[in-house]
PDB file of C-alpha atoms and ligand atoms in Angstrom:
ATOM      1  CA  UNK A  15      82.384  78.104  72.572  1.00  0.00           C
ATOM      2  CA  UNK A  16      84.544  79.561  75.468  1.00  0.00           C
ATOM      3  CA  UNK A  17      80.566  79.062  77.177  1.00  0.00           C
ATOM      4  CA  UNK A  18      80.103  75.908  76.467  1.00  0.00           C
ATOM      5  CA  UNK A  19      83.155  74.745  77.711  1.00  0.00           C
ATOM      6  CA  UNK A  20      82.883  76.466  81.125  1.00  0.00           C
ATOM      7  CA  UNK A  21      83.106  73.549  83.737  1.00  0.00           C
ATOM      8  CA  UNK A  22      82.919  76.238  86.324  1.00  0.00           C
ATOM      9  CA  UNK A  23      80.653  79.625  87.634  1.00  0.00           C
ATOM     10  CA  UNK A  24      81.311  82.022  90.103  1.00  0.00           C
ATOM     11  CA  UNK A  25      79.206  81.257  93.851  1.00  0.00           C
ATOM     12  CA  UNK A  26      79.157  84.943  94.443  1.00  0.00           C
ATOM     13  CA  UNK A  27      77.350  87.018  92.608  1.00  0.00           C
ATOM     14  CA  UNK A  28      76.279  91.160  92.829  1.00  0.00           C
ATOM     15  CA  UNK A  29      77.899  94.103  94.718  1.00  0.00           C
ATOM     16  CA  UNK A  30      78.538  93.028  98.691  1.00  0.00           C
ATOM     17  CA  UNK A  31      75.977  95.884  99.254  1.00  0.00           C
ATOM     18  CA  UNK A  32      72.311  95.704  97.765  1.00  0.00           C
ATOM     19  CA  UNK A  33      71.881  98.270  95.048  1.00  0.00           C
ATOM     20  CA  UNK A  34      69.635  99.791  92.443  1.00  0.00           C
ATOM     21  CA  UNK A  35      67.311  98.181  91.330  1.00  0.00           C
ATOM     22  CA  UNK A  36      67.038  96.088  93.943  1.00  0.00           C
ATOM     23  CA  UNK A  37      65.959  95.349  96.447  1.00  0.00           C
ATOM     24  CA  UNK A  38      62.712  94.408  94.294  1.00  0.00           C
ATOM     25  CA  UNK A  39      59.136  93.610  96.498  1.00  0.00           C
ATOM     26  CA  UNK A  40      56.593  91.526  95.279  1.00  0.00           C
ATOM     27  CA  UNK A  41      53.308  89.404  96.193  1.00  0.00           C
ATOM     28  CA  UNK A  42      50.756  87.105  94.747  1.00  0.00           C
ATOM     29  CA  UNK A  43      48.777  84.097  95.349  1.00  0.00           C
ATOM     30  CA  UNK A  44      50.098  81.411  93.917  1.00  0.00           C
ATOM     31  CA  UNK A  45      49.171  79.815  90.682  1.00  0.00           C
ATOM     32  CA  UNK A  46      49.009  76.055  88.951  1.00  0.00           C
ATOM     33  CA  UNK A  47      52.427  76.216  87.019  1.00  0.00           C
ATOM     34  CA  UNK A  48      52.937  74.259  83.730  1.00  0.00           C
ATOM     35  CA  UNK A  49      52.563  70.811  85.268  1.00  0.00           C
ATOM     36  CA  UNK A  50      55.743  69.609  84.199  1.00  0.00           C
ATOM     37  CA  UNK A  51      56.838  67.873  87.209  1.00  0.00           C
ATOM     38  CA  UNK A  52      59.457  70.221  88.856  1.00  0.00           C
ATOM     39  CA  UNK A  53      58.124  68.826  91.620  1.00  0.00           C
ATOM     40  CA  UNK A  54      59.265  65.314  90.897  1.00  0.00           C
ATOM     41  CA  UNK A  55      62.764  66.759  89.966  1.00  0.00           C
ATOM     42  CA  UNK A  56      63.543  67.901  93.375  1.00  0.00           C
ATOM     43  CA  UNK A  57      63.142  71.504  92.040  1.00  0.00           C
ATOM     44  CA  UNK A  58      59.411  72.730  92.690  1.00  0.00           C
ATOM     45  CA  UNK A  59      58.739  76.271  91.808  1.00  0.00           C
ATOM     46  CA  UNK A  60      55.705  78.154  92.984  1.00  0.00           C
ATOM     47  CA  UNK A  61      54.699  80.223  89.641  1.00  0.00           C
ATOM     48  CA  UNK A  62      53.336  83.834  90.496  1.00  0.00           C
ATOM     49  CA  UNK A  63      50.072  85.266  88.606  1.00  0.00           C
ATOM     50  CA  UNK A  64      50.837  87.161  85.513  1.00  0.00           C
ATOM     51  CA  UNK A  65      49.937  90.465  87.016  1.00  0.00           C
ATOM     52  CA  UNK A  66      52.953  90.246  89.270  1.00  0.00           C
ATOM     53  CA  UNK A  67      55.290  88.613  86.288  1.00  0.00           C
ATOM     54  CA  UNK A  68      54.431  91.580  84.140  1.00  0.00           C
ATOM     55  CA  UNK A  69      55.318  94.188  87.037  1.00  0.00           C
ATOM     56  CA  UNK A  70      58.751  92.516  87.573  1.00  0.00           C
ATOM     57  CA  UNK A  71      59.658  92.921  84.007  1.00  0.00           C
ATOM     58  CA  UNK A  72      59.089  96.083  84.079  1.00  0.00           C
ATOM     59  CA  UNK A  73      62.005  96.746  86.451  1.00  0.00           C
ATOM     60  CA  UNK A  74      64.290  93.986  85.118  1.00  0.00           C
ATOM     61  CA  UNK A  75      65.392  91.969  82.640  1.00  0.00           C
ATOM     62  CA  UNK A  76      64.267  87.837  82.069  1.00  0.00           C
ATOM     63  CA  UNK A  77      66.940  85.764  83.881  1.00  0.00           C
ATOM     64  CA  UNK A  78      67.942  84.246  87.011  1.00  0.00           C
ATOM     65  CA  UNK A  79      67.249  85.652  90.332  1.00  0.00           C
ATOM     66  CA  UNK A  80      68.015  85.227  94.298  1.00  0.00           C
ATOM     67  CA  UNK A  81      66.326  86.469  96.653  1.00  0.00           C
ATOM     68  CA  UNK A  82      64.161  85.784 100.050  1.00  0.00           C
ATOM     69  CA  UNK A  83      60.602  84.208  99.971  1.00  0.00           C
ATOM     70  CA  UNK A  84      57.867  84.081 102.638  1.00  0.00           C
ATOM     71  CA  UNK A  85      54.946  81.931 102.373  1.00  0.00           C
ATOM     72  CA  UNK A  86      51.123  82.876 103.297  1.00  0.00           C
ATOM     73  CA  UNK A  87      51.229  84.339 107.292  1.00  0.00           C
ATOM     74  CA  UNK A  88      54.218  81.854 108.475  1.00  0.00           C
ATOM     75  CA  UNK A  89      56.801  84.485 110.282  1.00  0.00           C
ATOM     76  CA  UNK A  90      59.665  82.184 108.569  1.00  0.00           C
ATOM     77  CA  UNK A  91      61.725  83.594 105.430  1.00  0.00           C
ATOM     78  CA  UNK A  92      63.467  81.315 103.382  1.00  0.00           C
ATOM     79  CA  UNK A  93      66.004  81.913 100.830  1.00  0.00           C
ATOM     80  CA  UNK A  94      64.865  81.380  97.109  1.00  0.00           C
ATOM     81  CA  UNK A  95      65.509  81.326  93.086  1.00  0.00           C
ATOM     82  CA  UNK A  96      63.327  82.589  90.856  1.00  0.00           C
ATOM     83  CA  UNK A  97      63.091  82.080  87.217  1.00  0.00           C
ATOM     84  CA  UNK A  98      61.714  84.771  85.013  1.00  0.00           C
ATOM     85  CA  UNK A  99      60.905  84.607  81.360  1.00  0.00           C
ATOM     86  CA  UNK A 100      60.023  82.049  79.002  1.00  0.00           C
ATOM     87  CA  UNK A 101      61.868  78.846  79.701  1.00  0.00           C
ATOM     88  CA  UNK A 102      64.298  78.014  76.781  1.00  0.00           C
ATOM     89  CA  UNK A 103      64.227  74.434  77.283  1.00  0.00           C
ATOM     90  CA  UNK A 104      61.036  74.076  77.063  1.00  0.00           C
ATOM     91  CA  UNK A 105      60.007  77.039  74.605  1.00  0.00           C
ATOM     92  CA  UNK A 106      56.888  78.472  75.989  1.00  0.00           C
ATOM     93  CA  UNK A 107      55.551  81.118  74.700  1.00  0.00           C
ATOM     94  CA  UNK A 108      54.084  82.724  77.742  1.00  0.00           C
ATOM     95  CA  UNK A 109      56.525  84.606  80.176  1.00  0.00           C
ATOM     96  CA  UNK A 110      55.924  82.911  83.836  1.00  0.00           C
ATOM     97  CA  UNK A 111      58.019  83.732  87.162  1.00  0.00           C
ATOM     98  CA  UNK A 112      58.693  80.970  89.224  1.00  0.00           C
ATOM     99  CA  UNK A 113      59.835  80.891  92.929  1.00  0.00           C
ATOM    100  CA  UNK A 114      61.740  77.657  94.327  1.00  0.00           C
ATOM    101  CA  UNK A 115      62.543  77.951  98.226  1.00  0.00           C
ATOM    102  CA  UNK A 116      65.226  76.160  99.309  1.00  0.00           C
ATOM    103  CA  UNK A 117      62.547  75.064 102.336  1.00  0.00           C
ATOM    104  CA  UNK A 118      61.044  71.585 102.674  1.00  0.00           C
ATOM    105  CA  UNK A 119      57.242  72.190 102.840  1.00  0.00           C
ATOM    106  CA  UNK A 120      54.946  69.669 104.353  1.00  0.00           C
ATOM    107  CA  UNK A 121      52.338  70.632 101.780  1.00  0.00           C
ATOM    108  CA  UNK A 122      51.682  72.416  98.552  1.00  0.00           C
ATOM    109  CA  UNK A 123      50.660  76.119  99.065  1.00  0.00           C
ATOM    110  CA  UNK A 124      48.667  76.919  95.678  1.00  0.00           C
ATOM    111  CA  UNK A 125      46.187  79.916  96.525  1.00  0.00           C
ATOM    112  CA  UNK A 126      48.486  81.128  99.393  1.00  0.00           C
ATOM    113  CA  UNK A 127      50.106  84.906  99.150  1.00  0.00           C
ATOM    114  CA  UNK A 128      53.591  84.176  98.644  1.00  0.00           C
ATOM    115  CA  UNK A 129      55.694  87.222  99.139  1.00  0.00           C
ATOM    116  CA  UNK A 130      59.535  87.620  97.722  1.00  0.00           C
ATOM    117  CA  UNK A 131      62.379  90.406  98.047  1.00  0.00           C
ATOM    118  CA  UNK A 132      64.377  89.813  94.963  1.00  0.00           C
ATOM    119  CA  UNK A 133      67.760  90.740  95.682  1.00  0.00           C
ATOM    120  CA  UNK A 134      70.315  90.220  92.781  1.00  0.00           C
ATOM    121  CA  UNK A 135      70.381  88.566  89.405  1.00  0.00           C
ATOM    122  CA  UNK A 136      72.859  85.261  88.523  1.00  0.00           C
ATOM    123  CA  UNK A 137      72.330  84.798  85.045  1.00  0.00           C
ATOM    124  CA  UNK A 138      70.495  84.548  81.618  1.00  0.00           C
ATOM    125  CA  UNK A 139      67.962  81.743  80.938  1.00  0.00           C
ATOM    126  CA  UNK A 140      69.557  79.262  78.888  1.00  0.00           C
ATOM    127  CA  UNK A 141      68.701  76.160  76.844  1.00  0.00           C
ATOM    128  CA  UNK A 142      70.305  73.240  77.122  1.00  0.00           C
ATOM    129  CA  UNK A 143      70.951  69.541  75.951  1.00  0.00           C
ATOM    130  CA  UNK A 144      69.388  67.913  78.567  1.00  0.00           C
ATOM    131  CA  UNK A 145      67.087  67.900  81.501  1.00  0.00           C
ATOM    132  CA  UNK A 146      70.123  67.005  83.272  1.00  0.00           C
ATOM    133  CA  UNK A 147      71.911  69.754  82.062  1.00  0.00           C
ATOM    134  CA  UNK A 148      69.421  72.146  83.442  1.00  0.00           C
ATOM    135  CA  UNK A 149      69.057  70.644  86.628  1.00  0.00           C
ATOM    136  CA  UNK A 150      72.697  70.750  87.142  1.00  0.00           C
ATOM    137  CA  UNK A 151      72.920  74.216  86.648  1.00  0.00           C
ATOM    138  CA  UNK A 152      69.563  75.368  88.996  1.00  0.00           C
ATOM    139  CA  UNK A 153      71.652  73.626  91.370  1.00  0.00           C
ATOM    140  CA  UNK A 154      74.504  75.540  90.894  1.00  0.00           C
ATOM    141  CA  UNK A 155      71.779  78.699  91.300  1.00  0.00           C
ATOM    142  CA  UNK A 156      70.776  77.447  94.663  1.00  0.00           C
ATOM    143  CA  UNK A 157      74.211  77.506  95.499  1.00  0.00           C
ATOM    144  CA  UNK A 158      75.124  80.952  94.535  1.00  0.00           C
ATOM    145  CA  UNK A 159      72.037  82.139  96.011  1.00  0.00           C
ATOM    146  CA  UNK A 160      73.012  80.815  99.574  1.00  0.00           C
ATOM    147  CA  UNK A 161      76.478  82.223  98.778  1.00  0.00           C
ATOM    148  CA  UNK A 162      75.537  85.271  98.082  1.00  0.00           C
ATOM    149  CA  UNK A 163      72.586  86.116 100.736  1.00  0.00           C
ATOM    150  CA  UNK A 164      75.280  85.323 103.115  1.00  0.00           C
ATOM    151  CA  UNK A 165      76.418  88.963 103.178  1.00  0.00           C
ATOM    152  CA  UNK A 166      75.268  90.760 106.110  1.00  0.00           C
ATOM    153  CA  UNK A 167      73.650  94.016 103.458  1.00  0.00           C
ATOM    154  CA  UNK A 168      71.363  90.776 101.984  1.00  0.00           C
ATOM    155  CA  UNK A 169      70.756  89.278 105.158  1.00  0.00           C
ATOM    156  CA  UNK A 170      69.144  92.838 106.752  1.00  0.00           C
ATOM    157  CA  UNK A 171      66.573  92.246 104.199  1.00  0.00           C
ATOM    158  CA  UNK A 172      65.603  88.875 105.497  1.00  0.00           C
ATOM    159  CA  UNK A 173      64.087  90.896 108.158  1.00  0.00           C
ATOM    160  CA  UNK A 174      62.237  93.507 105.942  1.00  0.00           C
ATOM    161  CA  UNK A 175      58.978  94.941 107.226  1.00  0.00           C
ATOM    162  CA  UNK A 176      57.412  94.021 104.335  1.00  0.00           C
ATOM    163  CA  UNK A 177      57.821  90.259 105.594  1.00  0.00           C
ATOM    164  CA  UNK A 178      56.329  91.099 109.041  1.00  0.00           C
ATOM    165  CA  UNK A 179      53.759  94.134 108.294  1.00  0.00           C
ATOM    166  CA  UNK A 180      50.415  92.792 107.178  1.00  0.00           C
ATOM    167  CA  UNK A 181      49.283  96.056 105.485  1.00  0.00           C
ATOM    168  CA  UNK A 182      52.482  95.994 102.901  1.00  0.00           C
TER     169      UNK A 182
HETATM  170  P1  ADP B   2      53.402  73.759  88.914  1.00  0.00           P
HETATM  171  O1  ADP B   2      53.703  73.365  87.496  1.00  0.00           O
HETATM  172  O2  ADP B   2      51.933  73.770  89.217  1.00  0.00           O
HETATM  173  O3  ADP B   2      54.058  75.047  89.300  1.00  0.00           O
HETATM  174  P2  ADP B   2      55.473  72.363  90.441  1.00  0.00           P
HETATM  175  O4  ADP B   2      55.863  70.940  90.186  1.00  0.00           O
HETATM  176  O5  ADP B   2      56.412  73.451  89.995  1.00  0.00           O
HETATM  177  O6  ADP B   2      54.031  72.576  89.814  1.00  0.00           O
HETATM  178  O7  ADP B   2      55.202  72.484  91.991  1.00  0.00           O
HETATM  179  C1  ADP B   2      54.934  73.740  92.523  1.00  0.00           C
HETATM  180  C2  ADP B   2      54.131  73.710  93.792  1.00  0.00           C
HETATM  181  O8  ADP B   2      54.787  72.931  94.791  1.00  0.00           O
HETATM  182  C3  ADP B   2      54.010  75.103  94.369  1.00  0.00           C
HETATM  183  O9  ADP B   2      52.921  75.814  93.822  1.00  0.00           O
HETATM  184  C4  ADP B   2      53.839  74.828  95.874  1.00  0.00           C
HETATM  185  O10 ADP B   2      52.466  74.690  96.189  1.00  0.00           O
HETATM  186  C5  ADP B   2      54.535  73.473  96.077  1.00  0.00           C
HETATM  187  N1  ADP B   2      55.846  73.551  96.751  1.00  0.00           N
HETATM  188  C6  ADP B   2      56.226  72.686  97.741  1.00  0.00           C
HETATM  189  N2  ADP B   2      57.470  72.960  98.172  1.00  0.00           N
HETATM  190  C7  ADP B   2      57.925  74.024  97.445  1.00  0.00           C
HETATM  191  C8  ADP B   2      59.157  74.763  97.460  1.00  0.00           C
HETATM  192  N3  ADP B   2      60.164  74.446  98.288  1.00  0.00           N
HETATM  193  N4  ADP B   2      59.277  75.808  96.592  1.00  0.00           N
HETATM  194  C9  ADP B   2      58.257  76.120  95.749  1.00  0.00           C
HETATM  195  N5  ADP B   2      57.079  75.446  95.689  1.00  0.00           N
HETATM  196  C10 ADP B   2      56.893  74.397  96.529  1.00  0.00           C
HETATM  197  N1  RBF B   3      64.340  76.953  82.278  1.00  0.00           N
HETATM  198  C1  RBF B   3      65.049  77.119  81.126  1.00  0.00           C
HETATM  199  O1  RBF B   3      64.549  76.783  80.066  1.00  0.00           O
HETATM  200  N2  RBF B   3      66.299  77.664  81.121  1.00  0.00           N
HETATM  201  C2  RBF B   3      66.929  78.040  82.264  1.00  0.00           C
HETATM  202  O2  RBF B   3      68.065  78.527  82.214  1.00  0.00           O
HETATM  203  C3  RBF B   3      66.214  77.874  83.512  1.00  0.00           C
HETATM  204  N3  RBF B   3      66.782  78.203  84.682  1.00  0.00           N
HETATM  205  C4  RBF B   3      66.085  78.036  85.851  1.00  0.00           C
HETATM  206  C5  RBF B   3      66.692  78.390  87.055  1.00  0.00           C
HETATM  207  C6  RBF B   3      66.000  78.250  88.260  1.00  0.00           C
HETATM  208  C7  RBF B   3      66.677  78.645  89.534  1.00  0.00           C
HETATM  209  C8  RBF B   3      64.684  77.709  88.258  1.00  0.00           C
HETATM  210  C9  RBF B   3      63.919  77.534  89.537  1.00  0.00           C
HETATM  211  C10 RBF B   3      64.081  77.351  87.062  1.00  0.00           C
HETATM  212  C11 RBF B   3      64.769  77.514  85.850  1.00  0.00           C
HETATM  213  N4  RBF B   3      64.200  77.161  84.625  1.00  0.00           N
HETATM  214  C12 RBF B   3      64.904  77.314  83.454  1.00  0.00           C
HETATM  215  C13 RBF B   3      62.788  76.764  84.581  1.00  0.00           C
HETATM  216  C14 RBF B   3      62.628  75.259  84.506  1.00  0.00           C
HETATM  217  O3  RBF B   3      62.646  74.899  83.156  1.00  0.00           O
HETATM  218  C15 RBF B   3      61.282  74.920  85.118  1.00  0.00           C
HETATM  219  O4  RBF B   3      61.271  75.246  86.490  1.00  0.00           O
HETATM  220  C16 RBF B   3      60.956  73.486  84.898  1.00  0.00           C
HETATM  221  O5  RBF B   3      59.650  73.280  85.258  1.00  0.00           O
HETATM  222  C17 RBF B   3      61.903  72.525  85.618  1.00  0.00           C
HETATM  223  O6  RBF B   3      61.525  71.233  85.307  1.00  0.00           O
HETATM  224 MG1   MG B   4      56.081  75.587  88.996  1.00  0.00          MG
END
């Protein structure tokens, strides 16, 4: 109940230094998502291939990440939220992983290797009442996520080889 009544979340989130298990590298081309329309709710999310969504949970539990994102052979690296698991809300019965970058794209990028440092987890995956409801609260994600790459141990990763080194 205490939950449900929580008007507020913390904006900072994880140790001020990256740690175990992170930082967390993976890449994939990316595939045609569930077709919902995240798109059309402001909140796109470029879905990974199940090969990569099966290697991530090994390492970590289903939840909310942050972390950085790099798409196809542009040098820039954006800051992003991934979703892992099975959606709640929507019930589906296959896990997916899901990338939004907080990046204004001029096109879609399906097919393109999109590569991501996950850095720290925010919080379970949740149902809720209302599409409203969970838009609300990935917006309160991309917040913490900004928040929290802020820190100058997150930011060094931003940087990473594996974002500028073709052969990773
Ligand atoms: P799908 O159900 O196919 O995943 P979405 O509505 O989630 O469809 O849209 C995802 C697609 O939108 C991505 O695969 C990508 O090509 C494109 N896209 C454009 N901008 C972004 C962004 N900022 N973050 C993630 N994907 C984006
Ligand atoms: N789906 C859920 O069912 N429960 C969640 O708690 C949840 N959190 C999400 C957090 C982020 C940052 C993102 C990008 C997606 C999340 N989703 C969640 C997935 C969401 O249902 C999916 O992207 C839809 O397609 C949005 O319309
Ligand atoms: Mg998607």
């Amino acid at each position: 109940m205490s939950e449900l009544l929580e008007t507020t979340r913390p904006l900072l989130v994880g140790p001020d230094i990256v740690s175990p298990p992170y930082p967390i590298k993976m890449k994939g081309k990316v595939i045609q998502g569930f077709g919902r329309g995240s798109k059309e709710l402001g909140i796109p999310t470029a879905n990974l291939p199940e090969a990569a969504t099966n290697a991530l949970c090994e390492d970590v539990e289903t939840g909310i990440y942050y972390g950085w994102a790099q798409v196809g052979d542009d040098s820039s690296v954006y800051p992003m939220v991934m979703s892992l698991g099975w959606n709640p809300y929507y019930k589906n019965e296959k896990k997916s992983a899901e990338v939004h970058i907080m990046h204004v794209f001029p096109e879609d990028f399906y097919g393109v290797e999109l590569r991501v440092i996950v850095l720290g987890y925010i919080r379970p995956e949740r149902d809720y009442d209302s599409i409203d409801a969970l838009i609300q609260d990935i917006n309160i994600d991309i917040k913490v996520a900004h928040l929290s790459l802020a820190r100058p141990s997150y930011i060094t990763f931003k940087s990473d080889p594996f974002f500028t080194n073709e052969t990773n």
